[in-house]
XYZ file of C-alpha atoms in Angstrom:
691
model
C 182.066 107.476 141.169
C 183.956 109.287 138.732
C 185.276 105.508 137.491
C 182.169 105.096 136.179
C 183.154 107.221 133.465
C 185.636 104.909 131.853
C 183.154 102.217 131.702
C 181.893 104.036 129.327
C 182.747 102.382 126.258
C 181.530 101.346 122.880
C 182.067 98.016 120.628
C 185.464 97.628 119.503
C 186.446 99.189 116.055
C 186.669 95.576 114.507
C 183.175 94.995 116.505
C 181.702 97.773 114.996
C 182.524 97.231 111.236
C 181.119 93.338 111.341
C 178.212 93.594 113.505
C 176.664 97.514 111.595
C 179.446 98.175 108.855
C 177.683 98.559 105.343
C 178.153 94.620 104.993
C 178.048 94.072 108.268
C 175.447 91.617 110.266
C 172.719 94.557 110.633
C 174.227 97.921 108.856
C 173.650 100.736 110.597
C 172.466 103.068 108.271
C 169.763 101.387 107.741
C 168.386 102.711 111.419
C 169.269 106.786 110.089
C 166.647 107.233 107.828
C 166.262 111.281 107.350
C 162.417 111.528 107.309
C 162.292 115.042 106.509
C 161.911 116.509 110.154
C 163.982 119.271 111.419
C 167.884 118.966 112.680
C 166.813 119.312 116.179
C 163.866 117.638 116.098
C 165.114 115.073 114.298
C 167.705 114.845 116.974
C 165.159 114.765 119.882
C 163.370 111.804 118.563
C 166.532 109.992 117.438
C 169.496 110.893 119.787
C 172.164 110.456 118.507
C 175.223 112.417 117.253
C 175.596 109.638 114.354
C 173.354 112.311 112.597
C 176.656 114.691 112.091
C 178.572 112.096 110.537
C 177.658 112.897 107.023
C 179.275 116.361 107.738
C 182.528 114.979 108.287
C 182.641 112.714 105.369
C 181.698 109.355 107.156
C 178.996 106.688 106.680
C 177.308 105.799 110.201
C 179.378 102.683 110.656
C 182.276 104.833 110.605
C 180.761 107.689 112.609
C 180.193 104.422 115.407
C 183.870 103.951 115.372
C 184.681 107.453 115.541
C 182.831 107.768 119.028
C 184.348 104.624 119.947
C 187.756 105.875 119.564
C 186.904 109.529 121.288
C 184.792 107.800 124.088
C 187.831 105.564 124.671
C 190.583 108.167 124.883
C 188.551 110.901 126.521
C 187.427 107.854 129.329
C 191.238 106.857 129.782
C 192.402 110.654 130.048
C 189.564 111.230 133.000
C 191.026 107.935 135.259
C 194.658 109.546 134.600
C 194.192 113.568 134.169
C 192.392 115.457 137.207
C 191.519 117.962 135.409
C 189.497 115.863 132.838
C 187.244 114.437 135.384
C 184.544 117.365 135.048
C 180.978 117.440 134.156
C 181.448 117.970 130.813
C 183.516 114.583 130.374
C 180.892 112.390 131.272
C 178.594 114.225 129.275
C 180.351 113.800 126.226
C 180.821 110.046 127.581
C 176.928 109.555 128.000
C 176.136 111.241 124.672
C 178.510 108.676 122.830
C 177.247 104.993 124.402
C 173.510 106.785 123.705
C 174.256 107.606 120.516
C 175.779 103.555 119.790
C 172.519 102.273 121.845
C 170.482 104.497 119.193
C 171.333 102.444 116.262
C 173.000 99.377 118.129
C 170.018 97.582 117.388
C 169.224 93.585 119.196
C 173.386 94.136 120.066
C 173.189 96.599 122.418
C 169.639 96.040 124.157
C 171.080 94.533 127.306
C 169.994 95.719 130.232
C 173.334 96.489 131.769
C 173.657 98.728 128.546
C 170.606 100.340 129.868
C 171.906 100.388 133.347
C 175.333 101.713 131.740
C 173.518 105.339 130.200
C 171.495 105.664 133.594
C 175.041 105.680 135.844
C 176.467 107.939 133.039
C 173.703 110.541 133.158
C 174.393 110.479 136.930
C 178.236 110.627 136.843
C 177.685 113.992 135.256
C 175.454 115.226 138.187
C 178.411 113.696 140.747
C 181.065 114.848 139.105
C 182.085 118.274 140.499
C 181.539 121.877 138.111
C 185.520 122.870 139.032
C 188.600 121.882 139.994
C 190.297 123.327 142.269
C 193.980 123.092 143.228
C 194.371 123.923 146.700
C 193.257 121.096 149.776
C 192.058 121.826 153.113
C 191.417 118.840 155.567
C 188.880 118.908 157.748
C 188.904 117.673 160.867
C 187.865 114.142 161.332
C 189.105 112.966 157.887
C 186.137 114.914 156.238
C 186.526 118.367 153.725
C 186.154 121.709 154.522
C 185.303 123.344 151.615
C 182.564 120.175 150.196
C 179.630 121.960 148.636
C 176.369 121.901 150.327
C 174.342 119.936 147.163
C 177.359 117.067 146.952
C 175.605 114.387 148.960
C 172.122 114.544 146.517
C 174.136 113.076 143.177
C 175.077 110.025 145.478
C 171.926 109.157 147.255
C 170.639 109.071 143.672
C 173.484 106.057 142.816
C 172.098 104.921 145.989
C 168.483 105.037 144.924
C 169.685 103.046 141.308
C 171.281 100.303 143.382
C 168.475 100.140 145.432
C 166.104 99.667 142.197
C 168.140 97.246 140.496
C 169.023 94.476 143.436
C 165.136 95.005 144.594
C 163.872 94.434 141.194
C 166.276 91.748 140.501
C 164.789 89.602 143.542
C 162.001 90.185 143.387
C 161.141 88.984 139.020
C 162.579 86.022 139.837
C 159.623 85.067 141.984
C 156.854 87.283 140.640
C 158.187 84.945 137.199
C 156.532 82.125 138.739
C 159.521 79.977 137.493
C 159.715 77.039 138.534
C 163.379 76.459 139.180
C 163.606 79.766 141.184
C 160.062 79.018 143.408
C 161.768 75.245 144.192
C 165.294 77.026 144.925
C 166.637 74.566 142.544
C 168.061 77.552 139.842
C 171.069 77.224 140.562
C 172.254 73.917 139.659
C 170.863 74.947 136.103
C 172.482 78.548 135.885
C 176.021 77.517 135.687
C 175.718 75.386 133.020
C 172.697 77.215 131.250
C 174.117 80.835 131.414
C 175.277 82.471 128.366
C 179.145 82.434 128.533
C 180.042 80.412 131.582
C 183.924 80.364 132.544
C 185.948 77.359 134.202
C 184.656 77.933 137.664
C 181.773 77.465 136.336
C 182.394 73.504 135.626
C 183.605 73.261 139.438
C 180.462 75.097 140.911
C 177.911 73.185 139.143
C 179.442 69.646 140.434
C 178.543 71.187 144.124
C 175.913 69.825 146.158
C 172.239 70.758 145.377
C 171.769 71.761 149.201
C 174.286 74.123 149.531
C 172.947 74.997 145.458
C 169.290 75.622 147.196
C 171.212 77.576 150.139
C 172.626 79.555 147.397
C 169.469 80.514 145.880
C 168.186 81.261 149.902
C 171.262 83.771 150.199
C 170.180 85.221 146.849
C 167.043 86.020 147.561
C 168.016 87.656 150.903
C 170.965 89.555 149.496
C 168.138 90.687 146.713
C 164.887 91.500 148.684
C 165.955 91.887 152.510
C 168.950 93.119 152.270
C 168.102 96.647 150.004
C 166.141 98.397 152.230
C 168.533 98.852 154.783
C 170.545 101.011 151.966
C 168.420 103.913 153.785
C 169.036 102.976 157.101
C 170.110 105.453 159.582
C 173.170 103.805 161.598
C 175.694 103.337 159.479
C 176.665 99.773 160.381
C 173.864 98.648 158.606
C 174.518 100.277 155.031
C 178.532 98.556 155.859
C 176.753 94.808 156.217
C 174.618 95.967 152.975
C 177.483 97.215 151.505
C 179.025 93.659 151.545
C 176.675 91.913 151.602
C 176.520 93.132 147.745
C 180.696 93.068 146.844
C 180.183 89.383 148.147
C 177.139 88.243 145.404
C 178.787 90.628 142.562
C 182.265 88.768 143.141
C 180.884 85.332 142.968
C 179.067 86.635 139.836
C 182.151 87.287 138.271
C 184.124 84.435 139.492
C 181.399 81.895 137.935
C 180.413 83.866 134.387
C 181.411 86.288 131.759
C 178.719 89.203 132.680
C 181.362 91.811 131.182
C 180.866 95.161 133.005
C 177.721 93.977 134.746
C 179.079 93.616 138.411
C 181.597 95.714 137.554
C 178.907 98.547 137.244
C 176.917 97.252 140.027
C 180.162 97.134 142.293
C 180.846 100.727 141.452
C 177.697 101.386 142.895
C 177.638 99.690 145.835
C 180.147 102.277 146.899
C 177.020 104.701 146.986
C 176.872 102.804 150.094
C 180.049 104.123 152.143
C 181.151 107.225 153.694
C 183.941 109.554 154.354
C 184.774 107.750 157.879
C 184.808 104.479 155.806
C 186.689 105.500 153.131
C 189.093 107.983 154.629
C 192.647 106.789 154.704
C 193.753 108.360 158.097
C 190.267 107.830 159.251
C 191.564 104.877 161.161
C 194.489 107.240 163.558
C 191.402 109.162 164.709
C 190.216 106.257 166.313
C 192.702 105.342 168.267
C 192.303 108.425 170.658
C 189.018 107.703 172.886
C 187.342 110.981 174.063
C 184.797 111.122 176.609
C 181.232 110.763 175.227
C 178.218 112.488 176.553
C 175.412 110.167 177.879
C 172.645 111.289 175.358
C 175.905 109.863 172.483
C 176.029 106.872 174.339
C 172.069 106.211 174.688
C 171.530 107.223 170.850
C 174.363 104.457 170.297
C 173.041 101.893 172.876
C 169.635 102.548 170.656
C 171.881 101.873 167.584
C 172.919 98.728 168.641
C 169.518 97.479 169.557
C 168.331 98.023 166.306
C 171.313 96.576 164.616
C 170.443 93.720 166.634
C 166.600 93.499 165.979
C 167.025 93.361 162.337
C 169.890 91.241 162.320
C 167.594 88.704 164.230
C 164.670 89.697 162.056
C 166.431 88.882 158.818
C 167.380 85.604 160.343
C 164.346 84.333 161.681
C 162.484 85.452 158.304
C 165.184 83.282 156.109
C 164.749 80.411 158.702
C 160.857 80.408 158.664
C 159.951 81.340 155.084
C 162.486 78.613 153.320
C 162.343 75.915 155.984
C 165.460 75.983 157.026
C 166.569 72.692 158.979
C 170.019 71.379 159.995
C 170.603 67.857 159.565
C 173.238 66.590 161.400
C 173.873 63.311 160.561
C 173.815 64.386 156.524
C 175.967 67.304 157.443
C 173.784 69.303 155.444
C 171.039 72.075 155.431
C 167.657 71.462 153.828
C 165.669 74.682 152.531
C 162.489 74.704 151.082
C 159.606 77.968 150.051
C 157.043 77.868 152.880
C 154.733 80.400 150.753
C 152.902 80.723 147.975
C 152.789 82.894 144.767
C 149.456 84.336 146.228
C 150.744 85.274 149.251
C 154.396 86.899 147.731
C 151.986 88.907 145.294
C 150.599 90.381 148.298
C 153.170 91.090 150.244
C 154.478 93.021 147.348
C 151.429 94.692 146.685
C 152.120 95.284 150.443
C 155.214 96.796 150.652
C 156.016 98.380 146.670
C 154.294 101.214 147.825
C 155.902 102.119 151.323
C 159.450 101.673 149.574
C 158.784 103.972 147.656
C 157.829 106.740 150.000
C 160.918 105.302 152.409
C 162.610 106.937 149.061
C 161.157 109.874 149.292
C 161.600 110.174 153.102
C 165.200 109.642 152.880
C 165.408 111.777 150.082
C 163.696 114.447 152.072
C 166.162 114.117 155.121
C 169.069 114.373 152.272
C 167.731 117.679 150.944
C 167.356 119.182 155.002
C 170.461 118.370 155.070
C 172.243 120.065 152.386
C 169.668 122.919 153.297
C 171.551 123.033 156.750
C 174.491 122.457 155.030
C 173.869 125.812 153.036
C 172.983 127.832 156.246
C 176.393 127.098 157.409
C 178.237 128.679 154.153
C 179.813 131.886 154.909
C 180.441 135.195 153.287
C 177.321 136.451 150.505
C 178.659 135.659 147.577
C 179.292 131.794 148.637
C 176.076 131.738 149.715
C 174.628 133.065 146.633
C 176.968 130.453 144.952
C 176.088 127.845 146.577
C 172.043 128.503 146.664
C 171.910 128.532 143.193
C 173.404 125.296 142.601
C 171.528 123.469 145.616
C 168.443 124.862 143.683
C 169.880 123.505 140.449
C 170.644 119.820 141.804
C 167.849 119.701 144.629
C 165.093 120.016 141.464
C 167.270 117.710 138.937
C 167.471 115.227 142.092
C 164.135 115.355 142.811
C 162.438 115.188 138.973
C 165.261 111.879 138.682
C 163.662 110.435 141.226
C 160.074 111.033 140.304
C 161.215 109.763 136.939
C 162.422 106.374 138.181
C 159.199 105.661 140.307
C 157.657 104.698 136.963
C 159.912 101.792 135.843
C 160.486 100.694 139.317
C 156.620 100.260 139.805
C 156.727 98.073 136.993
C 157.185 95.325 139.372
C 153.861 95.518 140.835
C 151.361 96.768 138.449
C 148.292 97.743 141.020
C 151.137 100.465 142.586
C 152.083 101.330 139.212
C 148.429 102.137 138.072
C 148.308 104.574 141.332
C 151.331 106.644 140.251
C 150.727 110.495 140.397
C 150.184 110.821 136.602
C 152.585 113.564 136.387
C 155.520 111.118 136.951
C 153.515 109.195 134.650
C 153.597 112.102 131.212
C 157.259 113.348 133.070
C 158.928 109.813 132.395
C 157.186 109.625 128.671
C 158.937 112.519 128.008
C 162.843 111.947 128.605
C 162.359 107.639 128.196
C 164.096 107.899 124.904
C 166.877 109.337 126.537
C 167.187 106.181 129.352
C 167.699 108.304 132.335
C 165.441 105.815 134.377
C 164.582 102.033 132.843
C 163.139 99.043 134.892
C 165.664 96.150 135.436
C 165.194 92.622 136.709
C 168.131 89.982 135.599
C 167.471 86.074 135.267
C 163.815 86.411 135.674
C 163.374 82.590 134.396
C 166.132 80.026 134.163
C 166.399 78.173 130.596
C 167.595 74.999 130.183
C 166.319 73.122 132.354
C 166.911 69.941 129.964
C 170.176 70.581 129.396
C 171.799 73.685 127.707
C 170.650 74.384 123.916
C 173.329 75.549 121.714
C 173.356 76.635 117.849
C 176.496 74.879 115.754
C 176.754 76.297 112.376
C 178.112 74.013 110.219
C 179.644 75.117 106.404
C 180.065 72.648 102.841
C 181.560 72.775 99.494
C 180.059 69.738 97.602
C 176.599 70.336 100.535
C 177.353 66.279 101.886
C 180.479 66.695 103.648
C 179.725 69.141 106.752
C 182.110 70.753 108.930
C 181.636 72.882 111.813
C 182.381 76.345 112.638
C 183.908 77.490 115.686
C 183.190 80.802 117.478
C 185.775 82.189 119.633
C 184.027 82.394 122.867
C 180.395 80.421 123.205
C 179.760 76.362 123.966
C 180.867 74.242 120.888
C 184.168 71.850 120.587
C 183.397 69.370 123.125
C 186.947 69.641 124.542
C 187.639 73.129 125.130
C 187.474 74.827 128.121
C 184.969 78.017 128.830
C 186.780 81.273 128.489
C 186.754 84.101 130.561
C 186.228 87.482 128.929
C 185.293 89.841 131.334
C 185.101 92.499 131.158
C 184.360 92.240 127.386
C 181.195 91.433 125.906
C 181.057 89.567 122.596
C 177.730 90.851 121.294
C 177.501 88.219 118.352
C 178.419 84.838 121.228
C 175.370 86.442 123.890
C 173.033 86.824 121.011
C 173.713 83.010 119.530
C 172.288 81.994 122.815
C 169.223 83.943 123.057
C 169.212 82.911 119.245
C 169.303 78.571 120.473
C 165.989 79.378 122.735
C 163.757 79.507 120.071
C 163.366 79.041 116.130
C 165.796 81.633 114.086
C 162.520 83.444 112.721
C 162.614 84.855 116.087
C 165.859 85.858 116.087
C 165.808 87.443 111.937
C 169.625 89.100 112.269
C 170.843 85.106 111.730
C 169.591 85.170 108.669
C 172.288 88.487 107.753
C 175.045 86.187 109.423
C 174.429 83.223 107.085
C 174.436 85.624 104.115
C 177.198 87.359 105.557
C 179.637 84.079 105.820
C 178.333 82.771 102.246
C 179.219 86.122 100.847
C 183.269 85.776 102.889
C 182.467 89.253 104.638
C 185.591 89.496 106.515
C 184.562 91.605 109.133
C 181.805 89.400 110.016
C 184.156 86.565 110.121
C 186.298 87.885 112.815
C 183.536 88.481 114.910
C 183.300 84.164 114.958
C 187.528 84.142 114.769
C 189.170 86.750 115.508
C 192.597 84.635 113.886
C 190.797 84.192 110.299
C 193.647 80.701 109.811
C 191.173 79.766 112.618
C 188.171 79.545 110.765
C 187.616 76.713 108.330
C 186.897 78.313 105.224
C 189.000 81.252 105.284
C 190.570 80.880 101.601
C 187.657 80.426 99.959
C 183.779 80.862 101.435
C 181.308 78.054 101.014
C 179.067 76.940 98.888
C 176.356 75.854 101.797
C 175.860 76.653 105.615
C 173.468 75.061 107.841
C 172.802 75.132 111.364
C 172.086 72.294 113.753
C 170.492 72.923 117.584
C 172.147 70.750 120.282
C 171.699 70.152 124.253
C 175.138 70.547 125.885
C 175.590 69.626 129.553
C 178.775 69.935 131.955
C 180.978 67.029 131.928
C 181.277 64.930 135.177
C 184.027 64.920 137.074
C 186.470 62.220 135.778
C 185.635 62.753 132.617
C 189.455 63.378 130.761
C 189.693 66.013 127.799
C 186.191 67.110 128.587
C 184.405 69.857 129.538
C 181.058 69.363 127.739
C 178.825 66.536 126.560
C 175.848 67.304 123.632
C 173.189 65.783 121.889
C 171.583 66.132 118.817
C 168.103 68.031 118.529
C 167.018 68.954 115.557
C 167.322 71.428 112.266
C 168.028 74.985 113.047
C 168.423 76.445 109.839
C 167.900 74.248 106.748
C 171.320 74.140 104.148
C 171.519 77.082 101.890
C 173.425 78.575 99.598
C 174.178 82.093 97.936
C 170.582 83.089 95.226
C 169.071 80.329 96.952
C 164.658 81.029 97.179
C 164.523 80.203 100.778
C 167.786 82.721 101.837
C 166.321 85.349 99.475
C 162.790 85.326 101.125
C 163.913 85.329 104.392
C 165.637 87.727 103.535
C 162.961 89.627 101.831
C 160.350 88.776 105.390
C 162.801 90.536 107.161
C 163.794 93.541 105.239
C 167.033 92.752 105.377
C 167.906 92.432 101.425
C 170.547 95.396 100.605
C 167.826 98.520 98.656
C 170.728 100.991 98.174
C 174.821 100.960 97.666
C 176.768 101.864 100.634
C 178.024 105.233 99.946
C 180.921 105.743 98.112
C 182.170 108.967 99.693
C 183.266 107.978 103.297
C 185.825 106.088 102.225
C 187.755 108.708 100.435
C 187.919 111.510 103.128
C 191.517 111.606 105.628
C 189.594 110.709 108.521
C 187.777 107.844 107.052
C 191.454 106.665 106.041
C 192.345 107.035 109.597
C 189.722 105.318 111.061
C 190.460 102.659 108.721
C 194.253 102.422 108.762
C 193.480 102.120 113.208
C 191.061 99.307 112.497
C 193.648 97.555 110.789
C 196.462 97.629 113.918
C 194.071 96.459 116.192
C 192.128 94.052 114.119
C 194.549 91.137 115.053
C 193.967 91.821 119.036
C 191.723 89.931 120.406
C 188.980 93.004 122.111
C 189.659 90.883 126.112
C 193.602 91.289 125.889
C 193.139 94.969 124.452
C 190.807 95.501 127.663
C 193.150 94.080 130.575
C 196.322 95.739 128.656
C 194.653 99.013 129.152
C 193.308 98.434 132.621
C 196.960 97.154 133.612
C 198.346 99.853 132.403
C 195.903 102.460 133.589
C 196.723 100.975 137.028
C 200.831 100.758 136.705
C 200.407 104.915 135.768
C 198.691 105.382 138.670
C 200.611 103.873 141.244
C 203.474 105.844 139.226
C 201.995 108.485 139.829
C 201.346 107.990 143.976
C 205.172 107.026 144.279
C 206.406 109.817 142.290
C 203.829 112.398 143.736
C 204.592 113.126 147.514
C 203.867 116.425 147.393
C 200.271 115.934 148.640
C 198.464 117.370 152.041
C 199.365 114.305 153.639
C 202.823 115.243 153.973
C 201.943 118.633 155.355
C 203.891 119.809 158.374
C 202.993 119.046 161.824
C 202.667 122.644 162.523
C 199.485 122.731 160.291
C 198.139 119.684 161.988
C 198.291 120.711 164.898
C 196.321 124.048 163.018
C 193.824 121.483 162.529
C 193.696 119.630 166.272
C 191.369 121.795 168.419
C 189.000 122.175 165.568
C 188.048 118.515 165.862
C 186.957 118.763 169.448
C 184.062 120.977 168.230
C 180.891 120.234 166.092
C 181.604 118.703 162.695
C 179.075 121.259 161.592
C 182.383 123.494 162.318
C 184.003 122.489 158.788
C 180.964 124.265 157.023
C 181.839 127.526 158.691
C 185.285 127.823 156.809
C 185.660 129.896 154.130
C 188.115 128.063 152.389
C 187.973 126.639 149.042
C 186.568 123.401 147.629
C 189.487 120.557 148.242
C 190.759 117.618 145.963
C 190.801 114.474 147.899
C 194.776 113.626 147.854
C 195.737 111.044 144.914
C 192.132 109.723 143.635
C 190.939 113.274 143.250
C 187.517 113.104 144.674
C 185.997 116.427 146.209
C 182.691 114.760 146.851
C 182.519 112.981 149.417
C 179.743 111.897 151.322
C 179.204 112.703 154.925
C 177.631 110.127 157.692
C 174.918 110.069 158.727
């Protein structure tokens, strides 16, 4: 879970200047206007550290760059240094991303940004309060010094994963999207998603029956499987884990969804336990020990429960999606056999019980934590454990209550029946993004072809040249890009802009203005290598935009990945001083009413940020991110090779010391007066126990 901190990253420096600089598309300084309120009231209503940027001699965009740099260094440090894996570290990372979110406007208003903020806040609770250099291995691969409260934050992570997946599956059907209801969504998805990958072309040309069967599997994984996250049987939770991992890996291969799927994979680790994660757990299973008849009976009942659930899932899938094998055509036929009204009634019936399922599961976690507290020896340790358990228990219950409000959005009648106290509590902290509603891929767009906006520039108004973006489709001969885990914010917004008129995307008018002005930071958002920008020597006199429909090329069409057809004019031809352009800028409030503040550029800190930006501006963001990830991986491998002094290399006599304890009840581990341990190479201190 500590790896979540590394994902808390702000935009790269070059993107910050192009998107939010004084001469960027949406200057961030417009979002922070002092209202004459007190300092702390202003900070509470708009929680961002960027209020303090002027005190450092920086404007808002430069402050955002500073947060970007410090957040990146802190996250990298937490991955490499165990001492930095502390609650305070993740608090700073969460505050940095929340600060960027407050001024990010439309370019930072994605569901995964909210998910990252919510996960980042939970990372603070999961992180250890202290780092102890001593290690002590407990019996059965557990840890002797685990604190009683440590299972509670992990439960919140599991609850977040449940809300994310269950809501994402449900909204596909509540939206009444004909593609989802007809099980044909994936026949369009690979072609019409924001940024396809080369693998999307191959996936798009798979047989239709396989696409429909994949939609059925998606509904199964996102709607039917998530309740198993709270199953009392360990193997059911592991089956749920691997099904979620399979879905996320397939999405990563066939689509550029930045850090979202990687972050979801991190959340799925909350379904695992110590026995599954411990490196030495395999040795304990090699020795067969006698089993008492109550344990044998419990194992048999667990197996029957597993078989029953698997049988119900298989029967429900076959029945509700009409699965039939066509042996002659070697295909599997599928169709929805239920109506929207039936599904709405089912959703109304199960939404409240899923909340009570969460209540029951959380109650069990609280009772388990309380029992572990009773096993703590020593009055001082017991007092400290009681204080920590009280704080973390209260925080867990409060966050669970807050999350019920956005979760209930999936079913309006249930939302209205929630306790009013939960609504008031959620309303108080809603702006902190502690809990959010989710529902990815609600409707399938581009059923008649993928809409794309193509910018064109000209010097004379008669001869037009297309302007290429680095990542989004444009040139029909250029293959799709692979940019994971980076998210090119402008390319993504161009996809949304193409779905409607340009007036629905006011920022597009500002983009046209900055390109007519020849602003290099904005040009680098389109082409990081400015020499590839067709008007890099002189800004165009005129700009316009056309709307096209794009389709993947057919197999056999050599040298082409796409086919396209012109649809209509998206944005009229304009030039600087054009009345149409000036009218649109006034209408959307995008005209600069005050000049940029000059004091920031002369400060030493601003000059240092300018130098760093200049050094990094020539590197593409995916290259920078992958370079950092590969470097981190290499460093961790070297650390593992050069650091043999670990608990695993302890002398045999010490291991013998623990062997008798393995025959006792596992609760004896909690009675040992050992200091809180640390988990070998990964430094994990907060491990979950098998239920």
